[in-house]
Short mmCIF file of C-alpha atoms in Angstrom, two decimals:
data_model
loop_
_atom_site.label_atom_id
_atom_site.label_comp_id
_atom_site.label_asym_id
_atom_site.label_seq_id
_atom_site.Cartn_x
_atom_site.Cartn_y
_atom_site.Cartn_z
CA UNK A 575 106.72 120.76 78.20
CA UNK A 576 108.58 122.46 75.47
CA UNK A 577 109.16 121.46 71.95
CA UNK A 578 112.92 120.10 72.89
CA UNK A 579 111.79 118.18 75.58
CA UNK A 580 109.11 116.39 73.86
CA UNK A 581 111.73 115.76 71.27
CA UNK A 582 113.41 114.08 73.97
CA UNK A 583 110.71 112.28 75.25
CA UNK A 584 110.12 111.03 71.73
CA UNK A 585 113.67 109.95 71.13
CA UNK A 586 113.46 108.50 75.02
CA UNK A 587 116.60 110.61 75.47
CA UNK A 588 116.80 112.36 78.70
CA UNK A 589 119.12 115.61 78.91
CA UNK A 590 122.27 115.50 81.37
CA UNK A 591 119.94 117.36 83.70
CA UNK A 592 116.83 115.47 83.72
CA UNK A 593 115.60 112.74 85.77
CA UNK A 594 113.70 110.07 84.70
CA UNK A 595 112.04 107.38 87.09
CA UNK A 596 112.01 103.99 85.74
CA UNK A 597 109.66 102.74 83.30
CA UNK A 598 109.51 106.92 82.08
CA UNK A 599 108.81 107.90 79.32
CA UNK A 600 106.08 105.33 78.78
CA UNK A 601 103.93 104.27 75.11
CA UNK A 602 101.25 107.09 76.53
CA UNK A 603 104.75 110.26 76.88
CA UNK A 604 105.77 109.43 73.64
CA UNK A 605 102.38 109.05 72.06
CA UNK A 606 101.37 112.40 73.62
CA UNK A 607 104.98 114.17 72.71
CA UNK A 608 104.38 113.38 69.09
CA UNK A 609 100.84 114.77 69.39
CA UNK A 610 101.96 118.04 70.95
CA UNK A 611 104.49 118.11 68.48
CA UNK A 612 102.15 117.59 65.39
CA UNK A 613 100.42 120.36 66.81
CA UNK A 614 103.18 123.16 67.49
CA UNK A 615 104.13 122.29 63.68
CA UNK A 616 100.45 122.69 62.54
CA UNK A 617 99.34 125.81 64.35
CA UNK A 618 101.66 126.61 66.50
CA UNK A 619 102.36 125.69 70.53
CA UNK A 620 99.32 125.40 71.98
CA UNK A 621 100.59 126.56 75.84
CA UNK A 622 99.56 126.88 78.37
CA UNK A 623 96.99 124.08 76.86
CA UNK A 624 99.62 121.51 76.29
CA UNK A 625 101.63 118.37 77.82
CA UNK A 626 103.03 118.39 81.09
CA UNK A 627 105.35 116.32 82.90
CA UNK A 628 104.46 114.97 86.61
CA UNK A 629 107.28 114.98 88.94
CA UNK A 630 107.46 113.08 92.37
CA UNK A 631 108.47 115.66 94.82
CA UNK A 632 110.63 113.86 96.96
CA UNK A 633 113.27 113.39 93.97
CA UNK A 634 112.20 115.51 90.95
CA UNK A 635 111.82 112.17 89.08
CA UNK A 636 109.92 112.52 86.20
CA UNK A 637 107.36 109.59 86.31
CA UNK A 638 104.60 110.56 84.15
CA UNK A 639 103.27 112.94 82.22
CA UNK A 640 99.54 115.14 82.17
CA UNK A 641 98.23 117.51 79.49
CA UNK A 642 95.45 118.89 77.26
CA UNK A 643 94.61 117.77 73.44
CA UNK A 644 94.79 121.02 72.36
CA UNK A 645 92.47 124.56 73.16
CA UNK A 646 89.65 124.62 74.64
CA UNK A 647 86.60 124.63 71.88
CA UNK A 648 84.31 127.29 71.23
CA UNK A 649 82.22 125.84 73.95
CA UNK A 650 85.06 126.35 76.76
CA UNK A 651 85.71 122.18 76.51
CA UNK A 652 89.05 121.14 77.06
CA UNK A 653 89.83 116.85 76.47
CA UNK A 654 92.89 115.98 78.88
CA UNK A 655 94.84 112.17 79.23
CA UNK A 656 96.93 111.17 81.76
CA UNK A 657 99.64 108.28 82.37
CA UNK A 658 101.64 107.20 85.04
CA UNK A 659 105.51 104.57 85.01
CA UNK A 660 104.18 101.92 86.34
CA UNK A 661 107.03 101.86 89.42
CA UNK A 662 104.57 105.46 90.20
CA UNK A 663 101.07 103.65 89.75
CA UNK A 664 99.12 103.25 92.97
CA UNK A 665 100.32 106.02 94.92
CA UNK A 666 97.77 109.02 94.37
CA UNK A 667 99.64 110.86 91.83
CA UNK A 668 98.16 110.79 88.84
CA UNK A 669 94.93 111.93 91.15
CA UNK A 670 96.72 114.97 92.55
CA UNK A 671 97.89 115.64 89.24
CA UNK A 672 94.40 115.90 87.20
CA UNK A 673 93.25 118.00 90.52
CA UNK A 674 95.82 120.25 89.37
CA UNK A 675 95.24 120.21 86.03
CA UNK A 676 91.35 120.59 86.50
CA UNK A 677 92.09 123.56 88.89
CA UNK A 678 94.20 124.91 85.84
CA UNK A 679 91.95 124.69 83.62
CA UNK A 680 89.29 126.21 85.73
CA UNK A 681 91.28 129.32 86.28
CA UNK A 682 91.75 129.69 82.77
CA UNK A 683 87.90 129.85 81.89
CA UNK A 684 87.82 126.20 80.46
CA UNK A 685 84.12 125.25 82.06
CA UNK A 686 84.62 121.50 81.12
CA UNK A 687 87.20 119.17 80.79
CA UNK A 688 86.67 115.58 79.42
CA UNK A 689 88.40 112.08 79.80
CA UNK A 690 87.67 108.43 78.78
CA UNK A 691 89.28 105.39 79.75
CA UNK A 692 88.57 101.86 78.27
CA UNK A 693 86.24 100.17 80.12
CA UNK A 694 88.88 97.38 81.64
CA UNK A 695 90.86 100.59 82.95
CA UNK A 696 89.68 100.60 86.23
CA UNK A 697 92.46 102.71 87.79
CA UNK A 698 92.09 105.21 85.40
CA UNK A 699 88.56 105.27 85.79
CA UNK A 700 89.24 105.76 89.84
CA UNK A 701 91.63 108.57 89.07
CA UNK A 702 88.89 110.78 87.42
CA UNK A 703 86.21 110.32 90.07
CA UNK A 704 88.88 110.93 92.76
CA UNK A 705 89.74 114.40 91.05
CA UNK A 706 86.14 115.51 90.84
CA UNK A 707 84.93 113.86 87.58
CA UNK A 708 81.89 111.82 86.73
CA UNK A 709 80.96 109.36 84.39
CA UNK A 710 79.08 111.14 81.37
CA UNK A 711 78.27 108.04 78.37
CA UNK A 712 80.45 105.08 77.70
CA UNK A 713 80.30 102.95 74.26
CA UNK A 714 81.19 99.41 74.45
CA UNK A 715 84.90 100.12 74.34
CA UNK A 716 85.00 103.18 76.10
CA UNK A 717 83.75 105.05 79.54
CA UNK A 718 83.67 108.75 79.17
CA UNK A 719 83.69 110.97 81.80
CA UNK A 720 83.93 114.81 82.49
CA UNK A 721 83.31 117.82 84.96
CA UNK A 722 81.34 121.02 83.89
CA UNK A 723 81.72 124.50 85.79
CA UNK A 724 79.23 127.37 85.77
CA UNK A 725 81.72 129.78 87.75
CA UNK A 726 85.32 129.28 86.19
CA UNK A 727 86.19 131.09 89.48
CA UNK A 728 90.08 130.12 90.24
CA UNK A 729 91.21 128.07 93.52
CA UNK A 730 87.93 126.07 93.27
CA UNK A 731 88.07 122.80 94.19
CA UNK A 732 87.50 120.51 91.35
CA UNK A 733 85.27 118.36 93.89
CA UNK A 734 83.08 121.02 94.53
#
């Protein structure tokens, strides 16, 4: 996503061109926008390690959204979050999404990408382990989980 469409997002304004499902932007876009926002006005657009929108194919509705927290650290860590409209929920996007993104990341060196998910979140927590990720720690709010590559070779699958 660009700056101008997070604005958007943020301001839960589409653009004449732009198709929103129902229910999107949710708390978790907007939330998300602002942080990508924050940090293009801190230190600068952090692409390709930023937010992304996920569109249904079948209509090019927007109907959820996908990104990164920021760089990878000097360990080649990336943290990413996820969310889904809830009219989308249920219908194995959000997992071919984050198989995406993990694939992404992958072929950009990242050699691990984190999550967490409150522990009531069991969808979420389904999502990860679909896409290739395993429970790591959890605290008694949170369940962390993550996947860690030795060969950042591209077209890998995630699952592998």
């Amino acid at each position: 996503m660009t700056a101008s469409e997070s604005e958007r997002v943020v301001a839960g304004e589409s653009d004449c061109g732009t198709r929103w499902a129902p229910g999107y932007p949710t708390d978790g876009d907007v939330s998300a926008a602002r942080r990508f926002l924050d940090t293009c006005a801190n230190t600068g657009d952090p692409q390709p390690f930023g937010n992304y929108e996920i569109r249904r194919r079948a209509d090019g509705q927007a109907i959820g959204g996908i990104g990164f927290h920021g760089h990878a650290d000097e360990n080649g860590s990336v943290t990413v979050g996820y969310g889904l409209s809830p009219s989308a929920r249920g219908q194995g996007y959000a997992s071919e999404a984050l198989r995406a993104l993990l694939l992404f990341a992958q072929s950009r060196g990242v050699t691990c990408v984190k999550g967490d998910t409150g522990h009531d979140n069991i969808a979420s927590q389904h999502v990860m382990t679909a896409a290739g990720m395993r429970p790591t720690d959890q605290d008694e709010h949170v369940r962390y989980f993550g996947i860690t590559w030795t060969d950042t070779t591209a077209n890998t699958d995630p699952r592998s």
